[in-house]
mmCIF file with all atom_site columns, C-alpha atoms in Angstrom:
data_model
loop_
_atom_site.group_PDB
_atom_site.id
_atom_site.type_symbol
_atom_site.label_atom_id
_atom_site.label_alt_id
_atom_site.label_comp_id
_atom_site.label_asym_id
_atom_site.label_entity_id
_atom_site.label_seq_id
_atom_site.pdbx_PDB_ins_code
_atom_site.Cartn_x
_atom_site.Cartn_y
_atom_site.Cartn_z
_atom_site.occupancy
_atom_site.B_iso_or_equiv
_atom_site.pdbx_formal_charge
_atom_site.auth_seq_id
_atom_site.auth_comp_id
_atom_site.auth_asym_id
_atom_site.auth_atom_id
_atom_site.pdbx_PDB_model_num
ATOM 1   C CA . UNK A 1 1   ? -23.806 2.140   4.275   1.00 0.00 ? 1   UNK A CA 1
ATOM 2   C CA . UNK A 1 2   ? -20.353 2.308   7.156   1.00 0.00 ? 2   UNK A CA 1
ATOM 3   C CA . UNK A 1 3   ? -16.388 0.730   6.499   1.00 0.00 ? 3   UNK A CA 1
ATOM 4   C CA . UNK A 1 4   ? -15.676 -1.856  7.961   1.00 0.00 ? 4   UNK A CA 1
ATOM 5   C CA . UNK A 1 5   ? -12.926 -2.581  9.410   1.00 0.00 ? 5   UNK A CA 1
ATOM 6   C CA . UNK A 1 6   ? -10.984 -5.482  10.699  1.00 0.00 ? 6   UNK A CA 1
ATOM 7   C CA . UNK A 1 7   ? -8.404  -5.400  14.044  1.00 0.00 ? 7   UNK A CA 1
ATOM 8   C CA . UNK A 1 8   ? -5.548  -8.120  13.766  1.00 0.00 ? 8   UNK A CA 1
ATOM 9   C CA . UNK A 1 9   ? -3.631  -6.887  17.662  1.00 0.00 ? 9   UNK A CA 1
ATOM 10  C CA . UNK A 1 10  ? -2.688  -10.156 19.835  1.00 0.00 ? 10  UNK A CA 1
ATOM 11  C CA . UNK A 1 11  ? -2.934  -7.109  23.303  1.00 0.00 ? 11  UNK A CA 1
ATOM 12  C CA . UNK A 1 12  ? -6.023  -6.770  24.175  1.00 0.00 ? 12  UNK A CA 1
ATOM 13  C CA . UNK A 1 13  ? -6.120  -3.892  25.729  1.00 0.00 ? 13  UNK A CA 1
ATOM 14  C CA . UNK A 1 14  ? -4.784  -1.985  22.634  1.00 0.00 ? 14  UNK A CA 1
ATOM 15  C CA . UNK A 1 15  ? -7.185  -3.984  20.381  1.00 0.00 ? 15  UNK A CA 1
ATOM 16  C CA . UNK A 1 16  ? -10.435 -2.525  22.401  1.00 0.00 ? 16  UNK A CA 1
ATOM 17  C CA . UNK A 1 17  ? -8.955  1.405   22.272  1.00 0.00 ? 17  UNK A CA 1
ATOM 18  C CA . UNK A 1 18  ? -8.723  0.835   18.747  1.00 0.00 ? 18  UNK A CA 1
ATOM 19  C CA . UNK A 1 19  ? -12.132 -0.693  19.008  1.00 0.00 ? 19  UNK A CA 1
ATOM 20  C CA . UNK A 1 20  ? -13.625 1.945   21.385  1.00 0.00 ? 20  UNK A CA 1
ATOM 21  C CA . UNK A 1 21  ? -12.236 4.593   18.534  1.00 0.00 ? 21  UNK A CA 1
ATOM 22  C CA . UNK A 1 22  ? -12.729 3.011   15.449  1.00 0.00 ? 22  UNK A CA 1
ATOM 23  C CA . UNK A 1 23  ? -16.426 2.621   17.057  1.00 0.00 ? 23  UNK A CA 1
ATOM 24  C CA . UNK A 1 24  ? -16.679 6.085   17.625  1.00 0.00 ? 24  UNK A CA 1
ATOM 25  C CA . UNK A 1 25  ? -15.549 6.961   14.257  1.00 0.00 ? 25  UNK A CA 1
ATOM 26  C CA . UNK A 1 26  ? -18.390 5.150   12.675  1.00 0.00 ? 26  UNK A CA 1
ATOM 27  C CA . UNK A 1 27  ? -16.954 2.698   11.917  1.00 0.00 ? 27  UNK A CA 1
ATOM 28  C CA . UNK A 1 28  ? -17.713 -1.584  11.834  1.00 0.00 ? 28  UNK A CA 1
ATOM 29  C CA . UNK A 1 29  ? -15.441 -3.179  13.688  1.00 0.00 ? 29  UNK A CA 1
ATOM 30  C CA . UNK A 1 30  ? -13.414 -6.493  13.820  1.00 0.00 ? 30  UNK A CA 1
ATOM 31  C CA . UNK A 1 31  ? -11.251 -8.011  16.186  1.00 0.00 ? 31  UNK A CA 1
ATOM 32  C CA . UNK A 1 32  ? -8.879  -11.322 16.021  1.00 0.00 ? 32  UNK A CA 1
ATOM 33  C CA . UNK A 1 33  ? -6.100  -11.736 18.241  1.00 0.00 ? 33  UNK A CA 1
ATOM 34  C CA . UNK A 1 34  ? -3.966  -14.565 16.514  1.00 0.00 ? 34  UNK A CA 1
ATOM 35  C CA . UNK A 1 35  ? -2.413  -14.132 12.626  1.00 0.00 ? 35  UNK A CA 1
ATOM 36  C CA . UNK A 1 36  ? -4.444  -18.075 12.313  1.00 0.00 ? 36  UNK A CA 1
ATOM 37  C CA . UNK A 1 37  ? -7.870  -16.498 12.504  1.00 0.00 ? 37  UNK A CA 1
ATOM 38  C CA . UNK A 1 38  ? -6.785  -12.740 11.459  1.00 0.00 ? 38  UNK A CA 1
ATOM 39  C CA . UNK A 1 39  ? -6.085  -15.125 7.848   1.00 0.00 ? 39  UNK A CA 1
ATOM 40  C CA . UNK A 1 40  ? -9.845  -16.513 7.493   1.00 0.00 ? 40  UNK A CA 1
ATOM 41  C CA . UNK A 1 41  ? -11.834 -13.728 8.451   1.00 0.00 ? 41  UNK A CA 1
ATOM 42  C CA . UNK A 1 42  ? -10.026 -11.005 5.787   1.00 0.00 ? 42  UNK A CA 1
ATOM 43  C CA . UNK A 1 43  ? -10.202 -14.278 3.421   1.00 0.00 ? 43  UNK A CA 1
ATOM 44  C CA . UNK A 1 44  ? -14.206 -14.558 4.345   1.00 0.00 ? 44  UNK A CA 1
ATOM 45  C CA . UNK A 1 45  ? -15.595 -10.664 5.442   1.00 0.00 ? 45  UNK A CA 1
ATOM 46  C CA . UNK A 1 46  ? -15.751 -8.138  3.232   1.00 0.00 ? 46  UNK A CA 1
ATOM 47  C CA . UNK A 1 47  ? -13.793 -5.374  4.385   1.00 0.00 ? 47  UNK A CA 1
ATOM 48  C CA . UNK A 1 48  ? -12.575 -2.029  4.298   1.00 0.00 ? 48  UNK A CA 1
ATOM 49  C CA . UNK A 1 49  ? -9.461  -1.415  6.090   1.00 0.00 ? 49  UNK A CA 1
ATOM 50  C CA . UNK A 1 50  ? -7.932  -3.980  8.211   1.00 0.00 ? 50  UNK A CA 1
ATOM 51  C CA . UNK A 1 51  ? -5.217  -3.361  10.753  1.00 0.00 ? 51  UNK A CA 1
ATOM 52  C CA . UNK A 1 52  ? -2.323  -5.950  11.438  1.00 0.00 ? 52  UNK A CA 1
ATOM 53  C CA . UNK A 1 53  ? 0.034   -5.758  14.191  1.00 0.00 ? 53  UNK A CA 1
ATOM 54  C CA . UNK A 1 54  ? 2.986   -7.193  13.051  1.00 0.00 ? 54  UNK A CA 1
ATOM 55  C CA . UNK A 1 55  ? 3.409   -9.837  16.363  1.00 0.00 ? 55  UNK A CA 1
ATOM 56  C CA . UNK A 1 56  ? 0.855   -11.852 16.261  1.00 0.00 ? 56  UNK A CA 1
ATOM 57  C CA . UNK A 1 57  ? 1.074   -15.229 17.684  1.00 0.00 ? 57  UNK A CA 1
ATOM 58  C CA . UNK A 1 58  ? 0.246   -18.456 15.032  1.00 0.00 ? 58  UNK A CA 1
ATOM 59  C CA . UNK A 1 59  ? 0.569   -16.534 12.552  1.00 0.00 ? 59  UNK A CA 1
ATOM 60  C CA . UNK A 1 60  ? 2.479   -13.204 12.363  1.00 0.00 ? 60  UNK A CA 1
ATOM 61  C CA . UNK A 1 61  ? 0.675   -9.971  10.532  1.00 0.00 ? 61  UNK A CA 1
ATOM 62  C CA . UNK A 1 62  ? 4.064   -10.393 7.792   1.00 0.00 ? 62  UNK A CA 1
ATOM 63  C CA . UNK A 1 63  ? 3.401   -13.903 7.375   1.00 0.00 ? 63  UNK A CA 1
ATOM 64  C CA . UNK A 1 64  ? -1.033  -12.741 6.884   1.00 0.00 ? 64  UNK A CA 1
ATOM 65  C CA . UNK A 1 65  ? -0.162  -10.284 4.662   1.00 0.00 ? 65  UNK A CA 1
ATOM 66  C CA . UNK A 1 66  ? 1.760   -12.348 3.014   1.00 0.00 ? 66  UNK A CA 1
ATOM 67  C CA . UNK A 1 67  ? -0.519  -14.870 2.663   1.00 0.00 ? 67  UNK A CA 1
ATOM 68  C CA . UNK A 1 68  ? -3.534  -12.549 2.050   1.00 0.00 ? 68  UNK A CA 1
ATOM 69  C CA . UNK A 1 69  ? -1.646  -10.970 -0.951  1.00 0.00 ? 69  UNK A CA 1
ATOM 70  C CA . UNK A 1 70  ? -0.954  -14.311 -2.880  1.00 0.00 ? 70  UNK A CA 1
ATOM 71  C CA . UNK A 1 71  ? -5.188  -15.445 -2.744  1.00 0.00 ? 71  UNK A CA 1
ATOM 72  C CA . UNK A 1 72  ? -5.031  -11.787 -4.930  1.00 0.00 ? 72  UNK A CA 1
ATOM 73  C CA . UNK A 1 73  ? -6.859  -10.048 -1.632  1.00 0.00 ? 73  UNK A CA 1
ATOM 74  C CA . UNK A 1 74  ? -6.053  -6.001  -2.332  1.00 0.00 ? 74  UNK A CA 1
ATOM 75  C CA . UNK A 1 75  ? -8.286  -5.078  1.090   1.00 0.00 ? 75  UNK A CA 1
ATOM 76  C CA . UNK A 1 76  ? -6.318  -2.256  1.721   1.00 0.00 ? 76  UNK A CA 1
ATOM 77  C CA . UNK A 1 77  ? -3.837  -2.831  5.176   1.00 0.00 ? 77  UNK A CA 1
ATOM 78  C CA . UNK A 1 78  ? -2.017  -0.675  7.651   1.00 0.00 ? 78  UNK A CA 1
ATOM 79  C CA . UNK A 1 79  ? 0.678   -2.829  9.916   1.00 0.00 ? 79  UNK A CA 1
ATOM 80  C CA . UNK A 1 80  ? 0.879   -2.186  13.308  1.00 0.00 ? 80  UNK A CA 1
ATOM 81  C CA . UNK A 1 81  ? 4.646   -2.029  14.597  1.00 0.00 ? 81  UNK A CA 1
ATOM 82  C CA . UNK A 1 82  ? 7.517   -1.281  17.474  1.00 0.00 ? 82  UNK A CA 1
ATOM 83  C CA . UNK A 1 83  ? 9.955   -1.871  15.155  1.00 0.00 ? 83  UNK A CA 1
ATOM 84  C CA . UNK A 1 84  ? 11.206  1.254   13.487  1.00 0.00 ? 84  UNK A CA 1
ATOM 85  C CA . UNK A 1 85  ? 13.691  0.866   10.429  1.00 0.00 ? 85  UNK A CA 1
ATOM 86  C CA . UNK A 1 86  ? 13.945  1.112   6.988   1.00 0.00 ? 86  UNK A CA 1
ATOM 87  C CA . UNK A 1 87  ? 14.356  -2.109  6.286   1.00 0.00 ? 87  UNK A CA 1
ATOM 88  C CA . UNK A 1 88  ? 11.640  -3.313  8.522   1.00 0.00 ? 88  UNK A CA 1
ATOM 89  C CA . UNK A 1 89  ? 9.213   -0.770  7.191   1.00 0.00 ? 89  UNK A CA 1
ATOM 90  C CA . UNK A 1 90  ? 10.689  -2.436  3.523   1.00 0.00 ? 90  UNK A CA 1
ATOM 91  C CA . UNK A 1 91  ? 9.824   -5.630  4.000   1.00 0.00 ? 91  UNK A CA 1
ATOM 92  C CA . UNK A 1 92  ? 5.969   -5.088  5.074   1.00 0.00 ? 92  UNK A CA 1
ATOM 93  C CA . UNK A 1 93  ? 5.615   -2.486  1.920   1.00 0.00 ? 93  UNK A CA 1
ATOM 94  C CA . UNK A 1 94  ? 6.887   -5.236  -0.177  1.00 0.00 ? 94  UNK A CA 1
ATOM 95  C CA . UNK A 1 95  ? 4.463   -7.575  0.849   1.00 0.00 ? 95  UNK A CA 1
ATOM 96  C CA . UNK A 1 96  ? 1.579   -5.542  0.080   1.00 0.00 ? 96  UNK A CA 1
ATOM 97  C CA . UNK A 1 97  ? 0.764   -3.248  3.015   1.00 0.00 ? 97  UNK A CA 1
ATOM 98  C CA . UNK A 1 98  ? -0.273  0.271   2.133   1.00 0.00 ? 98  UNK A CA 1
ATOM 99  C CA . UNK A 1 99  ? 0.650   2.006   5.291   1.00 0.00 ? 99  UNK A CA 1
ATOM 100 C CA . UNK A 1 100 ? 2.899   1.108   8.519   1.00 0.00 ? 100 UNK A CA 1
ATOM 101 C CA . UNK A 1 101 ? 2.279   2.594   12.178  1.00 0.00 ? 101 UNK A CA 1
ATOM 102 C CA . UNK A 1 102 ? 4.858   2.826   14.427  1.00 0.00 ? 102 UNK A CA 1
ATOM 103 C CA . UNK A 1 103 ? 3.845   2.215   18.257  1.00 0.00 ? 103 UNK A CA 1
ATOM 104 C CA . UNK A 1 104 ? 3.349   3.762   20.467  1.00 0.00 ? 104 UNK A CA 1
ATOM 105 C CA . UNK A 1 105 ? 1.223   6.048   18.595  1.00 0.00 ? 105 UNK A CA 1
ATOM 106 C CA . UNK A 1 106 ? -1.092  8.985   18.918  1.00 0.00 ? 106 UNK A CA 1
ATOM 107 C CA . UNK A 1 107 ? -4.824  7.110   18.515  1.00 0.00 ? 107 UNK A CA 1
ATOM 108 C CA . UNK A 1 108 ? -5.287  10.411  15.766  1.00 0.00 ? 108 UNK A CA 1
ATOM 109 C CA . UNK A 1 109 ? -2.781  9.241   13.378  1.00 0.00 ? 109 UNK A CA 1
ATOM 110 C CA . UNK A 1 110 ? -3.715  6.320   13.288  1.00 0.00 ? 110 UNK A CA 1
ATOM 111 C CA . UNK A 1 111 ? -7.774  7.758   12.537  1.00 0.00 ? 111 UNK A CA 1
ATOM 112 C CA . UNK A 1 112 ? -6.298  10.326  9.936   1.00 0.00 ? 112 UNK A CA 1
ATOM 113 C CA . UNK A 1 113 ? -4.230  7.242   8.586   1.00 0.00 ? 113 UNK A CA 1
ATOM 114 C CA . UNK A 1 114 ? -7.294  5.290   8.349   1.00 0.00 ? 114 UNK A CA 1
ATOM 115 C CA . UNK A 1 115 ? -9.193  8.088   6.873   1.00 0.00 ? 115 UNK A CA 1
ATOM 116 C CA . UNK A 1 116 ? -6.452  8.501   3.938   1.00 0.00 ? 116 UNK A CA 1
ATOM 117 C CA . UNK A 1 117 ? -6.325  4.271   3.367   1.00 0.00 ? 117 UNK A CA 1
ATOM 118 C CA . UNK A 1 118 ? -9.906  4.350   3.213   1.00 0.00 ? 118 UNK A CA 1
ATOM 119 C CA . UNK A 1 119 ? -10.076 7.289   0.595   1.00 0.00 ? 119 UNK A CA 1
ATOM 120 C CA . UNK A 1 120 ? -7.310  6.564   -1.484  1.00 0.00 ? 120 UNK A CA 1
ATOM 121 C CA . UNK A 1 121 ? -8.369  2.798   -2.383  1.00 0.00 ? 121 UNK A CA 1
ATOM 122 C CA . UNK A 1 122 ? -12.061 4.238   -1.960  1.00 0.00 ? 122 UNK A CA 1
ATOM 123 C CA . UNK A 1 123 ? -10.266 6.795   -5.557  1.00 0.00 ? 123 UNK A CA 1
ATOM 124 C CA . UNK A 1 124 ? -8.028  3.923   -6.276  1.00 0.00 ? 124 UNK A CA 1
ATOM 125 C CA . UNK A 1 125 ? -11.562 1.874   -7.030  1.00 0.00 ? 125 UNK A CA 1
ATOM 126 C CA . UNK A 1 126 ? -12.991 4.900   -8.862  1.00 0.00 ? 126 UNK A CA 1
ATOM 127 C CA . UNK A 1 127 ? -10.645 5.177   -11.525 1.00 0.00 ? 127 UNK A CA 1
ATOM 128 C CA . UNK A 1 128 ? -9.640  2.502   -12.331 1.00 0.00 ? 128 UNK A CA 1
ATOM 129 C CA . UNK A 1 129 ? -13.965 1.424   -13.193 1.00 0.00 ? 129 UNK A CA 1
ATOM 130 C CA . UNK A 1 130 ? -13.454 4.968   -15.138 1.00 0.00 ? 130 UNK A CA 1
ATOM 131 C CA . UNK A 1 131 ? -10.358 4.378   -17.531 1.00 0.00 ? 131 UNK A CA 1
ATOM 132 C CA . UNK A 1 132 ? -9.209  0.582   -17.153 1.00 0.00 ? 132 UNK A CA 1
ATOM 133 C CA . UNK A 1 133 ? -6.296  0.860   -19.171 1.00 0.00 ? 133 UNK A CA 1
ATOM 134 C CA . UNK A 1 134 ? -3.390  2.654   -19.008 1.00 0.00 ? 134 UNK A CA 1
ATOM 135 C CA . UNK A 1 135 ? -0.375  2.917   -21.438 1.00 0.00 ? 135 UNK A CA 1
ATOM 136 C CA . UNK A 1 136 ? 2.508   4.380   -22.820 1.00 0.00 ? 136 UNK A CA 1
ATOM 137 C CA . UNK A 1 137 ? 4.865   3.102   -25.007 1.00 0.00 ? 137 UNK A CA 1
ATOM 138 C CA . UNK A 1 138 ? 4.584   -0.894  -25.225 1.00 0.00 ? 138 UNK A CA 1
ATOM 139 C CA . UNK A 1 139 ? 3.876   -0.830  -21.452 1.00 0.00 ? 139 UNK A CA 1
ATOM 140 C CA . UNK A 1 140 ? -0.272  -1.250  -20.931 1.00 0.00 ? 140 UNK A CA 1
ATOM 141 C CA . UNK A 1 141 ? -1.376  -1.773  -17.422 1.00 0.00 ? 141 UNK A CA 1
ATOM 142 C CA . UNK A 1 142 ? -5.323  -2.904  -17.575 1.00 0.00 ? 142 UNK A CA 1
ATOM 143 C CA . UNK A 1 143 ? -5.859  -1.669  -14.152 1.00 0.00 ? 143 UNK A CA 1
ATOM 144 C CA . UNK A 1 144 ? -9.481  -3.352  -13.843 1.00 0.00 ? 144 UNK A CA 1
ATOM 145 C CA . UNK A 1 145 ? -7.766  -6.909  -13.298 1.00 0.00 ? 145 UNK A CA 1
ATOM 146 C CA . UNK A 1 146 ? -4.287  -4.974  -11.867 1.00 0.00 ? 146 UNK A CA 1
ATOM 147 C CA . UNK A 1 147 ? -2.800  -6.776  -14.912 1.00 0.00 ? 147 UNK A CA 1
ATOM 148 C CA . UNK A 1 148 ? 1.305   -5.230  -16.186 1.00 0.00 ? 148 UNK A CA 1
ATOM 149 C CA . UNK A 1 149 ? 2.508   -6.373  -19.631 1.00 0.00 ? 149 UNK A CA 1
ATOM 150 C CA . UNK A 1 150 ? 5.551   -4.064  -21.437 1.00 0.00 ? 150 UNK A CA 1
ATOM 151 C CA . UNK A 1 151 ? 5.279   -5.852  -25.608 1.00 0.00 ? 151 UNK A CA 1
ATOM 152 C CA . UNK A 1 152 ? 3.362   -8.773  -24.384 1.00 0.00 ? 152 UNK A CA 1
ATOM 153 C CA . UNK A 1 153 ? 5.609   -10.345 -21.504 1.00 0.00 ? 153 UNK A CA 1
ATOM 154 C CA . UNK A 1 154 ? 3.528   -10.037 -18.404 1.00 0.00 ? 154 UNK A CA 1
ATOM 155 C CA . UNK A 1 155 ? 5.561   -8.204  -15.851 1.00 0.00 ? 155 UNK A CA 1
ATOM 156 C CA . UNK A 1 156 ? 4.633   -9.362  -12.141 1.00 0.00 ? 156 UNK A CA 1
ATOM 157 C CA . UNK A 1 157 ? 4.811   -6.035  -9.100  1.00 0.00 ? 157 UNK A CA 1
ATOM 158 C CA . UNK A 1 158 ? 4.382   -6.085  -5.768  1.00 0.00 ? 158 UNK A CA 1
ATOM 159 C CA . UNK A 1 159 ? 0.855   -3.705  -4.676  1.00 0.00 ? 159 UNK A CA 1
ATOM 160 C CA . UNK A 1 160 ? 3.410   -1.015  -4.263  1.00 0.00 ? 160 UNK A CA 1
ATOM 161 C CA . UNK A 1 161 ? 4.710   -0.944  -7.243  1.00 0.00 ? 161 UNK A CA 1
ATOM 162 C CA . UNK A 1 162 ? 1.637   -1.389  -8.496  1.00 0.00 ? 162 UNK A CA 1
ATOM 163 C CA . UNK A 1 163 ? 0.589   1.380   -7.191  1.00 0.00 ? 163 UNK A CA 1
ATOM 164 C CA . UNK A 1 164 ? 3.636   3.686   -7.825  1.00 0.00 ? 164 UNK A CA 1
ATOM 165 C CA . UNK A 1 165 ? 3.351   2.745   -11.602 1.00 0.00 ? 165 UNK A CA 1
ATOM 166 C CA . UNK A 1 166 ? -0.214  3.780   -12.021 1.00 0.00 ? 166 UNK A CA 1
ATOM 167 C CA . UNK A 1 167 ? 0.440   7.253   -10.355 1.00 0.00 ? 167 UNK A CA 1
ATOM 168 C CA . UNK A 1 168 ? 3.398   7.690   -12.564 1.00 0.00 ? 168 UNK A CA 1
ATOM 169 C CA . UNK A 1 169 ? 1.124   7.096   -15.483 1.00 0.00 ? 169 UNK A CA 1
ATOM 170 C CA . UNK A 1 170 ? -1.786  9.105   -14.970 1.00 0.00 ? 170 UNK A CA 1
ATOM 171 C CA . UNK A 1 171 ? 0.621   11.659  -15.050 1.00 0.00 ? 171 UNK A CA 1
ATOM 172 C CA . UNK A 1 172 ? 3.170   10.590  -17.903 1.00 0.00 ? 172 UNK A CA 1
ATOM 173 C CA . UNK A 1 173 ? 5.072   13.354  -19.306 1.00 0.00 ? 173 UNK A CA 1
ATOM 174 C CA . UNK A 1 174 ? 4.379   15.220  -16.472 1.00 0.00 ? 174 UNK A CA 1
ATOM 175 C CA . UNK A 1 175 ? 7.611   15.523  -13.505 1.00 0.00 ? 175 UNK A CA 1
ATOM 176 C CA . UNK A 1 176 ? 6.190   14.419  -10.059 1.00 0.00 ? 176 UNK A CA 1
ATOM 177 C CA . UNK A 1 177 ? 7.887   14.952  -7.091  1.00 0.00 ? 177 UNK A CA 1
ATOM 178 C CA . UNK A 1 178 ? 8.835   13.266  -4.253  1.00 0.00 ? 178 UNK A CA 1
ATOM 179 C CA . UNK A 1 179 ? 6.863   14.848  -2.153  1.00 0.00 ? 179 UNK A CA 1
ATOM 180 C CA . UNK A 1 180 ? 3.325   13.835  -5.335  1.00 0.00 ? 180 UNK A CA 1
ATOM 181 C CA . UNK A 1 181 ? 4.939   9.981   -4.815  1.00 0.00 ? 181 UNK A CA 1
ATOM 182 C CA . UNK A 1 182 ? 4.304   9.758   -1.640  1.00 0.00 ? 182 UNK A CA 1
ATOM 183 C CA . UNK A 1 183 ? 1.376   11.795  -0.816  1.00 0.00 ? 183 UNK A CA 1
ATOM 184 C CA . UNK A 1 184 ? -0.347  9.515   -3.533  1.00 0.00 ? 184 UNK A CA 1
ATOM 185 C CA . UNK A 1 185 ? 1.229   6.307   -3.245  1.00 0.00 ? 185 UNK A CA 1
ATOM 186 C CA . UNK A 1 186 ? 1.863   6.342   0.513   1.00 0.00 ? 186 UNK A CA 1
ATOM 187 C CA . UNK A 1 187 ? -1.945  8.010   1.507   1.00 0.00 ? 187 UNK A CA 1
ATOM 188 C CA . UNK A 1 188 ? 0.106   10.524  3.996   1.00 0.00 ? 188 UNK A CA 1
ATOM 189 C CA . UNK A 1 189 ? 2.250   12.890  4.620   1.00 0.00 ? 189 UNK A CA 1
ATOM 190 C CA . UNK A 1 190 ? 6.017   10.483  5.716   1.00 0.00 ? 190 UNK A CA 1
ATOM 191 C CA . UNK A 1 191 ? 7.722   11.450  8.009   1.00 0.00 ? 191 UNK A CA 1
ATOM 192 C CA . UNK A 1 192 ? 10.798  9.608   7.936   1.00 0.00 ? 192 UNK A CA 1
ATOM 193 C CA . UNK A 1 193 ? 14.002  8.854   5.471   1.00 0.00 ? 193 UNK A CA 1
ATOM 194 C CA . UNK A 1 194 ? 12.317  9.249   1.449   1.00 0.00 ? 194 UNK A CA 1
ATOM 195 C CA . UNK A 1 195 ? 14.618  6.834   -0.199  1.00 0.00 ? 195 UNK A CA 1
ATOM 196 C CA . UNK A 1 196 ? 12.279  4.211   -0.147  1.00 0.00 ? 196 UNK A CA 1
ATOM 197 C CA . UNK A 1 197 ? 10.444  5.446   -2.997  1.00 0.00 ? 197 UNK A CA 1
ATOM 198 C CA . UNK A 1 198 ? 14.645  5.248   -4.479  1.00 0.00 ? 198 UNK A CA 1
ATOM 199 C CA . UNK A 1 199 ? 13.745  1.722   -3.349  1.00 0.00 ? 199 UNK A CA 1
ATOM 200 C CA . UNK A 1 200 ? 10.256  1.705   -5.291  1.00 0.00 ? 200 UNK A CA 1
ATOM 201 C CA . UNK A 1 201 ? 11.790  3.434   -8.156  1.00 0.00 ? 201 UNK A CA 1
ATOM 202 C CA . UNK A 1 202 ? 14.710  0.985   -8.538  1.00 0.00 ? 202 UNK A CA 1
ATOM 203 C CA . UNK A 1 203 ? 12.522  -2.354  -8.364  1.00 0.00 ? 203 UNK A CA 1
ATOM 204 C CA . UNK A 1 204 ? 10.658  -1.000  -11.067 1.00 0.00 ? 204 UNK A CA 1
ATOM 205 C CA . UNK A 1 205 ? 13.251  0.080   -13.631 1.00 0.00 ? 205 UNK A CA 1
ATOM 206 C CA . UNK A 1 206 ? 14.546  -3.364  -13.239 1.00 0.00 ? 206 UNK A CA 1
ATOM 207 C CA . UNK A 1 207 ? 11.459  -4.558  -14.142 1.00 0.00 ? 207 UNK A CA 1
ATOM 208 C CA . UNK A 1 208 ? 10.113  -2.553  -17.005 1.00 0.00 ? 208 UNK A CA 1
ATOM 209 C CA . UNK A 1 209 ? 12.835  -0.725  -17.963 1.00 0.00 ? 209 UNK A CA 1
ATOM 210 C CA . UNK A 1 210 ? 15.911  -3.626  -17.595 1.00 0.00 ? 210 UNK A CA 1
ATOM 211 C CA . UNK A 1 211 ? 14.784  -6.096  -21.067 1.00 0.00 ? 211 UNK A CA 1
ATOM 212 C CA . UNK A 1 212 ? 12.761  -3.485  -22.786 1.00 0.00 ? 212 UNK A CA 1
ATOM 213 C CA . UNK A 1 213 ? 13.432  0.220   -25.354 1.00 0.00 ? 213 UNK A CA 1
ATOM 214 C CA . UNK A 1 214 ? 13.798  2.797   -24.748 1.00 0.00 ? 214 UNK A CA 1
ATOM 215 C CA . UNK A 1 215 ? 13.993  3.180   -20.918 1.00 0.00 ? 215 UNK A CA 1
ATOM 216 C CA . UNK A 1 216 ? 10.761  4.872   -19.980 1.00 0.00 ? 216 UNK A CA 1
ATOM 217 C CA . UNK A 1 217 ? 11.549  5.985   -16.244 1.00 0.00 ? 217 UNK A CA 1
ATOM 218 C CA . UNK A 1 218 ? 13.277  9.232   -15.815 1.00 0.00 ? 218 UNK A CA 1
ATOM 219 C CA . UNK A 1 219 ? 15.505  10.786  -12.748 1.00 0.00 ? 219 UNK A CA 1
ATOM 220 C CA . UNK A 1 220 ? 14.410  14.622  -13.247 1.00 0.00 ? 220 UNK A CA 1
ATOM 221 C CA . UNK A 1 221 ? 17.986  15.456  -11.305 1.00 0.00 ? 221 UNK A CA 1
ATOM 222 C CA . UNK A 1 222 ? 16.304  17.087  -7.507  1.00 0.00 ? 222 UNK A CA 1
ATOM 223 C CA . UNK A 1 223 ? 12.921  17.688  -8.285  1.00 0.00 ? 223 UNK A CA 1
ATOM 224 C CA . UNK A 1 224 ? 11.528  13.939  -8.863  1.00 0.00 ? 224 UNK A CA 1
ATOM 225 C CA . UNK A 1 225 ? 10.659  11.554  -11.809 1.00 0.00 ? 225 UNK A CA 1
ATOM 226 C CA . UNK A 1 226 ? 8.913   11.519  -14.644 1.00 0.00 ? 226 UNK A CA 1
ATOM 227 C CA . UNK A 1 227 ? 7.700   8.474   -17.264 1.00 0.00 ? 227 UNK A CA 1
ATOM 228 C CA . UNK A 1 228 ? 7.910   9.256   -20.186 1.00 0.00 ? 228 UNK A CA 1
ATOM 229 C CA . UNK A 1 229 ? 9.256   7.997   -24.276 1.00 0.00 ? 229 UNK A CA 1
ATOM 230 C CA . UNK A 1 230 ? 11.528  9.807   -24.578 1.00 0.00 ? 230 UNK A CA 1
#
């Protein structure tokens, strides 16, 4: 069965090109031109991926994404943005985006990101079905319900924080490199500032280590990170 992609893009010509290119690759494509109608489709259609422009009429792409995640709709989202600052990228990822592409973009790069994002999500679902619980010490993740708790206390994580924690726990007691984190959590070979990892590690530490003992996330200087009990 073909994977179904929703394109939410207000520039008609760009939307048309994306639809043609994606359909040529074998995807089933839906198109909306504003955030309000895009949100309606995303909430009710059976989708595998959303390509979401940030600057949209009616409802911005970031606000549409925020409402989707608030409604616990975890469809992978790739943001299409003309902005190119670390702050804008981090804001989008913090709202639950899985990836982003900066305009203007090469269509082959976008298609590669689409394939990677869908593949990563498929593997995550498969992994969740096979191993619903991940744990270390008193930290437990239920990958079926995406619930995270430490010492029985529920912890709220953003989608990207959750993905990062799952990757660390999947490799518990092992050192994971920054390159490995970027590839497996962001789903592609990142070609920009890597301090986004530091931002997310800092957020995770504040949520799962700051109020608990012992601290679990360790920095391996010059290499990467590890999650372990000592």
